[in-house]
Amino acid sequence: MGEEEIVSDDKNSFVKANPKLTVLPLIALIFYEVSGGPFGIEDSVRAGGGPLLSLLGFLIFPLIWSIPEALVTAELATSFPENGGYVIWISSAFGPFWGFQEGFWKWFSGVMDNALYPVLFLDYLKHSFPIFNNLVARIPALLGITVSLTYLNYRGLHIVGFSAVSLAAFSLFPFLVMGILSIPQIKPTQWLVVDLKKVDWRGYFNSMFWNLNYWDKASTLAGEVENPSKTFPKALLGAVVLVVSSYLIPLLAGTGALNSSYGEWTDGYFAEVGMLIGGFWLKCWIQAAAAMSNLGLFEAEMSGDAYQLLGMSEMGLLPAIFASRSKYGTPTFSILCSATGVIFLSWMSFQEILEFLNFLYSIGMLLEFAAFIKLRMKKPDLHRPYRVPLQTFGVTMLCLPPSLLLVLVMCLASIKTFVVSGIVIVIGIFLYPALVHAKNRKWTQFDIEQLVVPSDKLDVLQPHQEVTDEASVSLLPVMSPSEVDQEVSESSAEGVLKL
């Protein structure tokens, strides 16, 4: 980890800032933001009507989706190495209204996503401990897991980062063992099986998309990364290789070595694959790894959600309390808000959350691609420590295939998803002027009195500082009610046209 920093507030008191994230912990956090291991990819075999489409999907989708998103994230996260990530990018390109909407959509979807993991953790444990099937034991366990993991986030990202490294190693190693043991039994012709009449295209695309998205989430931690201009590109490249390998190796082993029907490939089936290939010991190991993987997913998602709120507060888009830090340098109130959301949303089903998350995430990513292209045109002299080696036309073509995929995923959504997502969008539109009004009335404090600012700004050159200041114009302004209404209407119309 990086060296610890001593910073002072305006009262000349000194606090110890958290150590910075380096390459290996950041790779682990990105891995858990995106994947967490092959747990949950089994359904892609069933939905794809056999192994072929699943294997092709995890070979092709990273090329048209994961790599472009990772490249965009690498350029923008190093250009704006501050907590808040994509909220800062959108605000710099389109203004504070759309920056706030992006932040609201992404935080809401992130909290819903995080509500899955304590539930999935218990679902794996209940095979060995049936007591967790009963609500009397299940509800206290859910609360206990959420509180314990929230405390781990409160203690600091350096702890979360090293925890993610350990969890990643423990979660992936049994699949490496399974892959080695399966080699004598593999029949390559079984990889080519597909029944196009049985393909569930909605389930297939949702499964692929969900298992390969959230590359941009780590950008919300950019202010906590040591030397981000060098660390972020390396970490993203390492994470892409790790994620794709963690999917393909178990799928090649399981579908190539076993003659089981593709209809049996549902969530949790890898435990049975381990049993058939290696025996009971490998099944137990995979179940334990799945349970621990869900803990890592929770930690990474919670960190991203909390530091996003902190970044929005530092921009002035949220009250100053969201930027308040503990003695460990972590955003206490932001962590509590995210944890509260997790507790209240854990009642939803897996499929409902999956489709809903994909829809809101797709809207946000379309806005991010648009901001990426606009910043190339609007601010060609922006200091970019890492730059995608393409001109404006080239990056537009780079963003076209993933944008088409996003539109396809949205078109496949159910009516219920359209309705629920529409409600969230409307809430966000009205919440922005409500916060402006609260600031005008001075109902709450928006000006931050104390920030833990890293001292190692050597990575950020002066030209970049000017751009960062320019992006900081995206603070929640002081406006009259008529000005608020005018900005909301103009931002909405203009932003839709730009998209």
Short mmCIF file of C-alpha atoms in Angstrom, two decimals, residues 13-495:
data_model
loop_
_atom_site.label_atom_id
_atom_site.label_comp_id
_atom_site.label_asym_id
_atom_site.label_seq_id
_atom_site.Cartn_x
_atom_site.Cartn_y
_atom_site.Cartn_z
CA SER A 13 -5.54 19.52 14.26
CA PHE A 14 -4.00 16.57 12.53
CA VAL A 15 -5.64 13.36 11.38
CA LYS A 16 -4.12 10.27 9.80
CA ALA A 17 -5.37 9.65 6.28
CA ASN A 18 -5.85 6.15 4.95
CA PRO A 19 -3.10 4.39 2.96
CA LYS A 20 -3.69 4.50 -0.78
CA LEU A 21 -4.78 1.61 -2.99
CA THR A 22 -2.04 0.09 -5.14
CA VAL A 23 -2.28 -2.16 -8.23
CA LEU A 24 -2.98 -5.57 -6.65
CA PRO A 25 -5.73 -4.46 -4.22
CA LEU A 26 -7.29 -2.34 -6.98
CA ILE A 27 -7.33 -5.34 -9.36
CA ALA A 28 -9.10 -7.34 -6.65
CA LEU A 29 -11.65 -4.59 -6.03
CA ILE A 30 -12.36 -4.19 -9.78
CA PHE A 31 -12.65 -7.99 -10.04
CA TYR A 32 -15.29 -7.97 -7.33
CA GLU A 33 -17.07 -4.94 -8.78
CA VAL A 34 -17.42 -6.79 -12.09
CA SER A 35 -17.40 -10.49 -11.33
CA GLY A 36 -16.40 -12.13 -8.06
CA GLY A 37 -15.87 -15.45 -9.83
CA PRO A 38 -17.99 -17.77 -11.99
CA PHE A 39 -20.83 -17.94 -9.47
CA GLY A 40 -24.01 -17.02 -11.33
CA ILE A 41 -22.80 -17.67 -14.88
CA GLU A 42 -24.30 -21.18 -14.93
CA ASP A 43 -27.62 -19.78 -16.13
CA SER A 44 -25.96 -18.56 -19.33
CA VAL A 45 -25.62 -22.22 -20.41
CA ARG A 46 -29.32 -22.91 -19.81
CA ALA A 47 -30.52 -19.64 -21.34
CA GLY A 48 -28.17 -20.11 -24.32
CA GLY A 49 -29.59 -23.53 -25.17
CA GLY A 50 -26.25 -25.23 -24.53
CA PRO A 51 -22.55 -24.49 -23.97
CA LEU A 52 -21.73 -22.94 -27.38
CA LEU A 53 -23.46 -19.57 -26.99
CA SER A 54 -22.24 -19.25 -23.41
CA LEU A 55 -18.62 -19.86 -24.39
CA LEU A 56 -18.86 -17.60 -27.43
CA GLY A 57 -20.49 -14.93 -25.29
CA PHE A 58 -17.64 -14.81 -22.79
CA LEU A 59 -15.17 -14.64 -25.66
CA ILE A 60 -16.95 -12.00 -27.77
CA PHE A 61 -18.73 -9.81 -25.20
CA PRO A 62 -15.47 -8.71 -23.53
CA LEU A 63 -14.27 -7.45 -26.94
CA ILE A 64 -17.37 -5.40 -27.76
CA TRP A 65 -18.31 -4.43 -24.21
CA SER A 66 -15.78 -4.96 -21.40
CA ILE A 67 -12.65 -3.69 -23.15
CA PRO A 68 -14.28 -0.49 -24.53
CA GLU A 69 -15.80 0.29 -21.12
CA ALA A 70 -12.46 -0.38 -19.39
CA LEU A 71 -10.62 1.90 -21.86
CA VAL A 72 -13.12 4.74 -21.35
CA THR A 73 -12.85 4.29 -17.58
CA ALA A 74 -9.03 4.32 -17.70
CA GLU A 75 -8.93 7.62 -19.61
CA LEU A 76 -11.57 9.47 -17.62
CA ALA A 77 -10.59 8.12 -14.19
CA THR A 78 -7.00 9.28 -14.69
CA SER A 79 -8.16 12.63 -16.09
CA PHE A 80 -10.37 13.24 -13.05
CA PRO A 81 -8.68 11.30 -10.20
CA GLU A 82 -11.25 12.29 -7.59
CA ASN A 83 -13.91 10.42 -5.63
CA GLY A 84 -17.18 10.62 -7.53
CA GLY A 85 -15.92 9.08 -10.77
CA TYR A 86 -18.53 9.13 -13.51
CA VAL A 87 -20.53 11.83 -11.69
CA ILE A 88 -17.61 14.21 -12.28
CA TRP A 89 -17.29 13.15 -15.94
CA ILE A 90 -20.97 13.77 -16.67
CA SER A 91 -20.99 17.07 -14.77
CA SER A 92 -17.95 18.29 -16.69
CA ALA A 93 -19.52 17.37 -20.03
CA PHE A 94 -23.22 18.17 -19.53
CA GLY A 95 -23.54 20.15 -16.28
CA PRO A 96 -24.59 19.44 -12.69
CA PHE A 97 -28.18 18.43 -13.45
CA TRP A 98 -27.13 15.41 -15.52
CA GLY A 99 -24.22 14.69 -13.19
CA PHE A 100 -26.68 14.39 -10.32
CA GLN A 101 -29.01 12.14 -12.35
CA GLU A 102 -26.10 9.84 -13.23
CA GLY A 103 -25.07 9.65 -9.59
CA PHE A 104 -28.60 8.93 -8.41
CA TRP A 105 -29.19 6.17 -10.97
CA LYS A 106 -25.84 4.49 -10.33
CA TRP A 107 -26.08 4.70 -6.53
CA PHE A 108 -29.63 3.31 -6.52
CA SER A 109 -28.72 0.43 -8.81
CA GLY A 110 -25.54 -0.26 -6.82
CA VAL A 111 -27.39 -0.51 -3.53
CA MET A 112 -29.94 -2.86 -5.07
CA ASP A 113 -27.14 -4.99 -6.48
CA ASN A 114 -25.48 -5.13 -3.07
CA ALA A 115 -28.69 -6.34 -1.46
CA LEU A 116 -28.21 -9.64 -3.31
CA TYR A 117 -24.98 -10.72 -1.68
CA PRO A 118 -25.92 -11.35 1.97
CA VAL A 119 -28.90 -13.33 0.64
CA LEU A 120 -26.74 -15.38 -1.74
CA PHE A 121 -24.23 -15.95 1.07
CA LEU A 122 -26.91 -17.59 3.20
CA ASP A 123 -28.27 -19.52 0.20
CA TYR A 124 -24.95 -21.32 -0.11
CA LEU A 125 -24.66 -21.88 3.64
CA LYS A 126 -28.16 -23.34 3.95
CA HIS A 127 -27.07 -26.47 2.04
CA SER A 128 -24.90 -27.32 5.03
CA PHE A 129 -26.94 -25.46 7.68
CA PRO A 130 -30.68 -25.91 6.92
CA ILE A 131 -31.58 -23.63 9.84
CA PHE A 132 -31.06 -20.65 7.52
CA ASN A 133 -34.19 -21.69 5.61
CA ASN A 134 -36.19 -20.42 8.60
CA LEU A 135 -36.93 -16.70 8.88
CA VAL A 136 -36.25 -16.81 12.63
CA ALA A 137 -32.58 -17.53 11.92
CA ARG A 138 -32.34 -15.97 8.46
CA ILE A 139 -33.33 -12.37 9.31
CA PRO A 140 -30.87 -11.94 12.24
CA ALA A 141 -28.16 -13.54 10.08
CA LEU A 142 -28.82 -11.10 7.22
CA LEU A 143 -28.63 -8.15 9.61
CA GLY A 144 -25.49 -9.52 11.27
CA ILE A 145 -23.72 -10.05 7.94
CA THR A 146 -24.65 -6.59 6.67
CA VAL A 147 -23.54 -4.86 9.87
CA SER A 148 -20.26 -6.81 10.04
CA LEU A 149 -19.31 -6.12 6.44
CA THR A 150 -20.33 -2.49 6.76
CA TYR A 151 -17.95 -2.17 9.71
CA LEU A 152 -15.14 -3.58 7.57
CA ASN A 153 -15.77 -0.79 5.05
CA TYR A 154 -15.81 1.74 7.88
CA ARG A 155 -12.34 0.62 8.94
CA GLY A 156 -10.84 1.64 5.60
CA LEU A 157 -10.19 0.75 1.96
CA HIS A 158 -6.73 -0.65 2.67
CA ILE A 159 -8.40 -3.37 4.76
CA VAL A 160 -11.10 -3.91 2.12
CA GLY A 161 -8.47 -4.06 -0.64
CA PHE A 162 -6.34 -6.72 1.04
CA SER A 163 -9.47 -8.62 2.06
CA ALA A 164 -10.54 -8.65 -1.60
CA VAL A 165 -7.13 -10.03 -2.65
CA SER A 166 -7.41 -12.89 -0.15
CA LEU A 167 -11.03 -13.61 -1.03
CA ALA A 168 -10.28 -13.60 -4.77
CA ALA A 169 -7.48 -16.14 -4.33
CA PHE A 170 -9.65 -18.38 -2.15
CA SER A 171 -12.65 -18.11 -4.51
CA LEU A 172 -10.79 -18.88 -7.74
CA PHE A 173 -8.34 -21.59 -6.69
CA PRO A 174 -10.91 -24.46 -6.52
CA PHE A 175 -11.88 -23.76 -10.14
CA LEU A 176 -8.26 -23.94 -11.21
CA VAL A 177 -8.06 -27.32 -9.48
CA MET A 178 -11.32 -28.39 -11.15
CA GLY A 179 -9.97 -27.35 -14.55
CA ILE A 180 -6.84 -29.46 -14.08
CA LEU A 181 -8.78 -32.51 -12.87
CA SER A 182 -11.23 -32.27 -15.81
CA ILE A 183 -8.57 -32.42 -18.56
CA PRO A 184 -8.59 -36.26 -18.99
CA GLN A 185 -12.42 -36.27 -19.22
CA ILE A 186 -12.91 -33.38 -21.68
CA LYS A 187 -14.66 -34.03 -25.00
CA PRO A 188 -14.33 -30.86 -27.14
CA THR A 189 -17.36 -31.73 -29.28
CA GLN A 190 -19.58 -31.08 -26.24
CA TRP A 191 -18.61 -27.40 -26.36
CA LEU A 192 -20.39 -27.10 -29.72
CA VAL A 193 -23.85 -28.14 -28.47
CA VAL A 194 -26.61 -25.57 -29.00
CA ASP A 195 -30.39 -25.73 -29.44
CA LEU A 196 -31.42 -22.43 -31.00
CA LYS A 197 -35.11 -23.24 -30.50
CA LYS A 198 -34.60 -23.33 -26.72
CA VAL A 199 -32.60 -20.10 -26.40
CA ASP A 200 -34.00 -17.59 -23.93
CA TRP A 201 -32.57 -14.43 -25.48
CA ARG A 202 -33.70 -12.08 -22.70
CA GLY A 203 -32.17 -14.28 -20.02
CA TYR A 204 -29.04 -14.87 -22.10
CA PHE A 205 -28.27 -11.20 -22.76
CA ASN A 206 -29.12 -10.16 -19.20
CA SER A 207 -26.83 -12.86 -17.82
CA MET A 208 -23.96 -11.89 -20.13
CA PHE A 209 -24.38 -8.19 -19.49
CA TRP A 210 -24.62 -8.47 -15.71
CA ASN A 211 -21.56 -10.72 -15.46
CA LEU A 212 -19.41 -8.34 -17.53
CA ASN A 213 -20.44 -4.83 -16.45
CA TYR A 214 -19.51 -2.33 -13.70
CA TRP A 215 -15.98 -1.65 -15.00
CA ASP A 216 -16.58 2.04 -14.31
CA LYS A 217 -17.48 1.50 -10.65
CA ALA A 218 -13.89 1.66 -9.41
CA SER A 219 -13.65 5.22 -10.74
CA THR A 220 -15.62 6.38 -7.70
CA LEU A 221 -12.54 5.41 -5.64
CA ALA A 222 -10.08 7.30 -7.87
CA GLY A 223 -9.23 9.75 -5.10
CA GLU A 224 -8.12 6.82 -2.91
CA VAL A 225 -5.71 5.33 -5.50
CA GLU A 226 -1.96 5.79 -5.36
CA ASN A 227 -0.53 7.29 -8.58
CA PRO A 228 -3.81 6.79 -10.51
CA SER A 229 -2.39 7.63 -13.95
CA LYS A 230 -0.26 4.47 -13.83
CA THR A 231 -2.22 2.33 -11.38
CA PHE A 232 -5.65 2.48 -13.06
CA PRO A 233 -4.68 1.28 -16.57
CA LYS A 234 -2.59 -1.58 -15.15
CA ALA A 235 -5.35 -2.61 -12.74
CA LEU A 236 -8.06 -2.52 -15.41
CA LEU A 237 -5.98 -4.64 -17.80
CA GLY A 238 -5.24 -7.15 -15.06
CA ALA A 239 -8.88 -7.29 -14.04
CA VAL A 240 -10.09 -7.91 -17.63
CA VAL A 241 -7.76 -10.91 -17.97
CA LEU A 242 -8.72 -12.22 -14.52
CA VAL A 243 -12.49 -11.90 -15.08
CA VAL A 244 -12.54 -13.54 -18.52
CA SER A 245 -10.28 -16.39 -17.33
CA SER A 246 -12.40 -16.97 -14.23
CA TYR A 247 -15.44 -17.52 -16.48
CA LEU A 248 -13.96 -19.54 -19.33
CA ILE A 249 -11.89 -22.07 -17.34
CA PRO A 250 -14.82 -23.42 -15.25
CA LEU A 251 -17.20 -23.39 -18.24
CA LEU A 252 -14.73 -25.25 -20.48
CA ALA A 253 -14.11 -27.78 -17.70
CA GLY A 254 -17.72 -28.36 -16.69
CA THR A 255 -19.36 -28.43 -20.13
CA GLY A 256 -16.52 -30.39 -21.72
CA ALA A 257 -16.16 -33.09 -19.07
CA LEU A 258 -19.82 -33.76 -18.21
CA ASN A 259 -22.76 -35.04 -20.26
CA SER A 260 -25.37 -33.26 -18.15
CA SER A 261 -28.31 -31.57 -19.85
CA TYR A 262 -27.99 -27.82 -20.35
CA GLY A 263 -31.30 -27.46 -18.50
CA GLU A 264 -29.52 -28.46 -15.28
CA TRP A 265 -27.20 -25.45 -15.49
CA THR A 266 -28.81 -23.08 -13.02
CA ASP A 267 -27.38 -20.90 -10.23
CA GLY A 268 -25.28 -23.01 -7.87
CA TYR A 269 -24.70 -25.86 -10.34
CA PHE A 270 -20.91 -25.50 -10.22
CA ALA A 271 -20.99 -27.16 -6.81
CA GLU A 272 -22.47 -30.27 -8.46
CA VAL A 273 -19.92 -30.02 -11.27
CA GLY A 274 -17.19 -30.05 -8.64
CA MET A 275 -18.77 -33.12 -7.04
CA LEU A 276 -18.87 -35.03 -10.35
CA ILE A 277 -15.34 -34.08 -11.38
CA GLY A 278 -13.41 -34.07 -8.10
CA GLY A 279 -15.63 -35.49 -5.40
CA PHE A 280 -17.37 -34.28 -2.25
CA TRP A 281 -14.33 -32.32 -1.02
CA LEU A 282 -14.29 -30.17 -4.17
CA LYS A 283 -18.04 -29.55 -3.89
CA CYS A 284 -17.61 -28.28 -0.32
CA TRP A 285 -14.68 -26.13 -1.38
CA ILE A 286 -16.68 -24.53 -4.19
CA GLN A 287 -19.62 -23.89 -1.86
CA ALA A 288 -17.31 -22.21 0.64
CA ALA A 289 -15.67 -20.21 -2.13
CA ALA A 290 -19.08 -19.08 -3.40
CA ALA A 291 -20.07 -17.93 0.05
CA MET A 292 -16.83 -16.00 0.53
CA SER A 293 -17.07 -14.53 -2.96
CA ASN A 294 -20.38 -12.94 -2.07
CA LEU A 295 -18.67 -11.25 0.88
CA GLY A 296 -16.05 -9.82 -1.48
CA LEU A 297 -18.75 -8.60 -3.86
CA PHE A 298 -20.50 -6.86 -0.98
CA GLU A 299 -17.30 -5.12 0.16
CA ALA A 300 -16.38 -3.85 -3.31
CA GLU A 301 -19.90 -2.62 -4.09
CA MET A 302 -20.31 -0.94 -0.72
CA SER A 303 -17.00 0.89 -1.15
CA GLY A 304 -17.97 2.14 -4.60
CA ASP A 305 -21.42 3.31 -3.51
CA ALA A 306 -20.16 5.10 -0.39
CA TYR A 307 -17.28 6.90 -2.07
CA GLN A 308 -19.57 7.95 -4.91
CA LEU A 309 -21.78 9.77 -2.38
CA LEU A 310 -18.68 11.30 -0.83
CA GLY A 311 -17.55 12.55 -4.24
CA MET A 312 -20.97 14.03 -4.98
CA SER A 313 -20.83 15.85 -1.65
CA GLU A 314 -17.35 17.20 -2.41
CA MET A 315 -18.79 18.57 -5.66
CA GLY A 316 -21.61 20.23 -3.75
CA LEU A 317 -24.33 17.99 -5.22
CA LEU A 318 -25.18 16.54 -1.78
CA PRO A 319 -25.08 18.00 1.76
CA ALA A 320 -21.67 18.19 3.41
CA ILE A 321 -22.53 15.42 5.89
CA PHE A 322 -22.03 12.86 3.09
CA ALA A 323 -18.36 13.90 2.90
CA SER A 324 -17.69 13.63 6.63
CA ARG A 325 -14.95 11.11 7.35
CA SER A 326 -14.21 8.86 10.30
CA LYS A 327 -10.83 8.65 12.03
CA TYR A 328 -10.02 5.94 9.46
CA GLY A 329 -10.61 8.36 6.59
CA THR A 330 -13.82 6.63 5.46
CA PRO A 331 -17.14 8.39 4.65
CA THR A 332 -19.19 7.38 7.69
CA PHE A 333 -22.62 8.78 6.76
CA SER A 334 -22.35 7.64 3.13
CA ILE A 335 -21.56 4.10 4.27
CA LEU A 336 -24.53 4.13 6.66
CA CYS A 337 -26.89 5.32 3.90
CA SER A 338 -25.75 2.59 1.54
CA ALA A 339 -26.03 -0.07 4.27
CA THR A 340 -29.56 1.08 5.14
CA GLY A 341 -30.58 0.80 1.50
CA VAL A 342 -29.18 -2.74 1.35
CA ILE A 343 -31.22 -3.83 4.37
CA PHE A 344 -34.48 -2.43 3.01
CA LEU A 345 -34.03 -3.80 -0.54
CA SER A 346 -32.95 -7.36 0.29
CA TRP A 347 -36.52 -8.65 -0.10
CA MET A 348 -36.51 -8.47 -3.92
CA SER A 349 -35.93 -11.57 -6.07
CA PHE A 350 -32.70 -12.20 -7.97
CA GLN A 351 -34.25 -11.95 -11.45
CA GLU A 352 -36.13 -8.72 -10.62
CA ILE A 353 -32.97 -7.06 -9.35
CA LEU A 354 -30.93 -8.34 -12.29
CA GLU A 355 -33.18 -6.90 -15.00
CA PHE A 356 -33.82 -3.67 -13.08
CA LEU A 357 -30.09 -3.12 -12.49
CA ASN A 358 -29.25 -3.73 -16.12
CA PHE A 359 -31.83 -1.20 -17.30
CA LEU A 360 -30.70 1.65 -15.03
CA TYR A 361 -27.07 0.79 -15.63
CA SER A 362 -27.62 0.94 -19.41
CA ILE A 363 -29.07 4.45 -19.21
CA GLY A 364 -26.12 5.61 -17.14
CA MET A 365 -23.56 4.02 -19.47
CA LEU A 366 -25.10 5.67 -22.56
CA LEU A 367 -24.64 8.99 -20.78
CA GLU A 368 -21.02 8.09 -19.92
CA PHE A 369 -20.15 7.23 -23.53
CA ALA A 370 -21.74 10.49 -24.66
CA ALA A 371 -19.71 12.41 -22.05
CA PHE A 372 -16.50 10.64 -23.13
CA ILE A 373 -16.98 11.71 -26.75
CA LYS A 374 -18.08 15.24 -25.86
CA LEU A 375 -15.07 15.80 -23.58
CA ARG A 376 -12.81 14.76 -26.47
CA MET A 377 -14.40 17.49 -28.59
CA LYS A 378 -15.10 20.11 -25.90
CA LYS A 379 -11.78 19.80 -24.03
CA PRO A 380 -9.14 18.48 -26.44
CA ASP A 381 -6.38 19.95 -24.24
CA LEU A 382 -7.61 18.23 -21.08
CA HIS A 383 -4.67 16.65 -19.26
CA ARG A 384 -5.09 12.92 -19.89
CA PRO A 385 -2.37 10.88 -18.14
CA TYR A 386 -3.77 7.87 -20.00
CA ARG A 387 -5.36 8.46 -23.39
CA VAL A 388 -7.14 5.90 -25.58
CA PRO A 389 -4.92 5.93 -28.70
CA LEU A 390 -7.72 6.96 -31.09
CA GLN A 391 -8.96 10.27 -32.47
CA THR A 392 -12.53 11.52 -32.03
CA PHE A 393 -13.93 9.43 -34.91
CA GLY A 394 -12.09 6.39 -33.62
CA VAL A 395 -13.43 6.66 -30.06
CA THR A 396 -16.93 7.21 -31.47
CA MET A 397 -16.62 3.92 -33.36
CA LEU A 398 -15.20 2.32 -30.19
CA CYS A 399 -18.34 3.33 -28.26
CA LEU A 400 -20.81 2.33 -30.99
CA PRO A 401 -20.95 -1.49 -30.48
CA PRO A 402 -21.34 -1.30 -26.67
CA SER A 403 -23.97 1.42 -27.10
CA LEU A 404 -25.98 -0.81 -29.43
CA LEU A 405 -25.70 -3.61 -26.86
CA LEU A 406 -27.03 -1.27 -24.16
CA VAL A 407 -30.03 -0.37 -26.32
CA LEU A 408 -30.68 -4.07 -26.99
CA VAL A 409 -30.62 -4.92 -23.27
CA MET A 410 -33.08 -2.09 -22.57
CA CYS A 411 -35.42 -3.21 -25.37
CA LEU A 412 -35.55 -6.72 -23.90
CA ALA A 413 -36.71 -5.42 -20.50
CA SER A 414 -40.20 -6.18 -19.18
CA ILE A 415 -42.98 -3.63 -18.75
CA LYS A 416 -42.50 -3.78 -14.97
CA THR A 417 -38.84 -2.79 -15.37
CA PHE A 418 -39.81 0.14 -17.60
CA VAL A 419 -42.32 1.35 -15.01
CA VAL A 420 -40.03 1.00 -11.96
CA SER A 421 -37.08 2.58 -13.78
CA GLY A 422 -39.31 5.43 -14.92
CA ILE A 423 -40.32 6.11 -11.32
CA VAL A 424 -36.66 6.24 -10.23
CA ILE A 425 -35.83 8.64 -13.08
CA VAL A 426 -38.74 10.95 -12.17
CA ILE A 427 -37.64 10.98 -8.50
CA GLY A 428 -34.14 12.00 -9.57
CA ILE A 429 -35.46 14.82 -11.76
CA PHE A 430 -37.45 16.34 -8.88
CA LEU A 431 -34.80 15.64 -6.22
CA TYR A 432 -32.23 17.93 -7.88
CA PRO A 433 -34.30 21.17 -7.66
CA ALA A 434 -35.37 20.12 -4.15
CA LEU A 435 -31.72 20.08 -3.07
CA VAL A 436 -31.13 23.43 -4.76
CA HIS A 437 -34.07 24.83 -2.79
CA ALA A 438 -32.68 23.35 0.45
CA LYS A 439 -29.37 25.08 -0.21
CA ASN A 440 -31.08 28.40 -1.00
CA ARG A 441 -33.04 28.19 2.25
CA LYS A 442 -29.91 27.09 4.14
CA TRP A 443 -31.79 24.13 5.59
CA THR A 444 -28.57 22.11 5.57
CA GLN A 445 -24.86 22.71 5.12
CA PHE A 446 -23.43 22.18 1.64
CA ASP A 447 -20.03 23.86 2.09
CA ILE A 448 -17.44 21.39 3.32
CA GLU A 449 -15.37 22.62 6.26
CA GLN A 450 -12.88 19.74 6.46
CA LEU A 451 -11.57 17.41 3.78
CA VAL A 452 -8.89 14.74 4.00
CA VAL A 453 -6.84 15.77 0.96
CA PRO A 454 -4.01 13.49 -0.18
CA SER A 455 -0.61 15.14 -0.13
CA ASP A 456 0.86 13.16 -3.02
CA LYS A 457 -0.52 15.25 -5.87
CA LEU A 458 2.66 14.80 -7.87
CA ASP A 459 0.69 12.63 -10.26
CA VAL A 460 -1.66 15.53 -11.05
CA LEU A 461 0.02 18.18 -13.17
CA GLN A 462 -0.96 21.81 -13.16
CA PRO A 463 -2.88 21.71 -16.47
CA HIS A 464 -5.02 18.95 -14.99
CA GLN A 465 -5.65 21.01 -11.87
CA GLU A 466 -7.16 23.74 -14.02
CA VAL A 467 -9.50 21.24 -15.61
CA THR A 468 -10.43 19.81 -12.23
CA ASP A 469 -11.32 23.31 -11.09
CA GLU A 470 -13.34 23.76 -14.25
CA ALA A 471 -15.22 20.55 -13.53
CA SER A 472 -15.83 21.80 -10.02
CA VAL A 473 -18.09 24.46 -11.48
CA SER A 474 -20.62 21.62 -11.34
CA LEU A 475 -21.47 22.56 -7.77
CA LEU A 476 -25.06 22.77 -6.68
CA PRO A 477 -25.80 26.42 -7.46
CA VAL A 478 -27.70 29.01 -5.51
CA MET A 479 -30.72 29.82 -7.67
CA SER A 480 -34.15 31.32 -7.47
CA PRO A 481 -37.07 28.92 -7.92
CA SER A 482 -37.68 30.20 -11.46
CA GLU A 483 -34.02 29.66 -12.36
CA VAL A 484 -34.20 26.13 -10.98
CA ASP A 485 -37.24 25.29 -13.12
CA GLN A 486 -35.55 26.79 -16.17
CA GLU A 487 -32.33 24.83 -15.66
CA VAL A 488 -34.15 21.53 -15.10
CA SER A 489 -36.26 21.95 -18.24
CA GLU A 490 -33.32 23.10 -20.37
CA SER A 491 -31.02 20.36 -19.04
CA SER A 492 -33.62 17.67 -19.64
CA ALA A 493 -34.34 18.72 -23.22
CA GLU A 494 -30.71 19.39 -24.14
CA GLY A 495 -29.44 16.19 -22.52
#
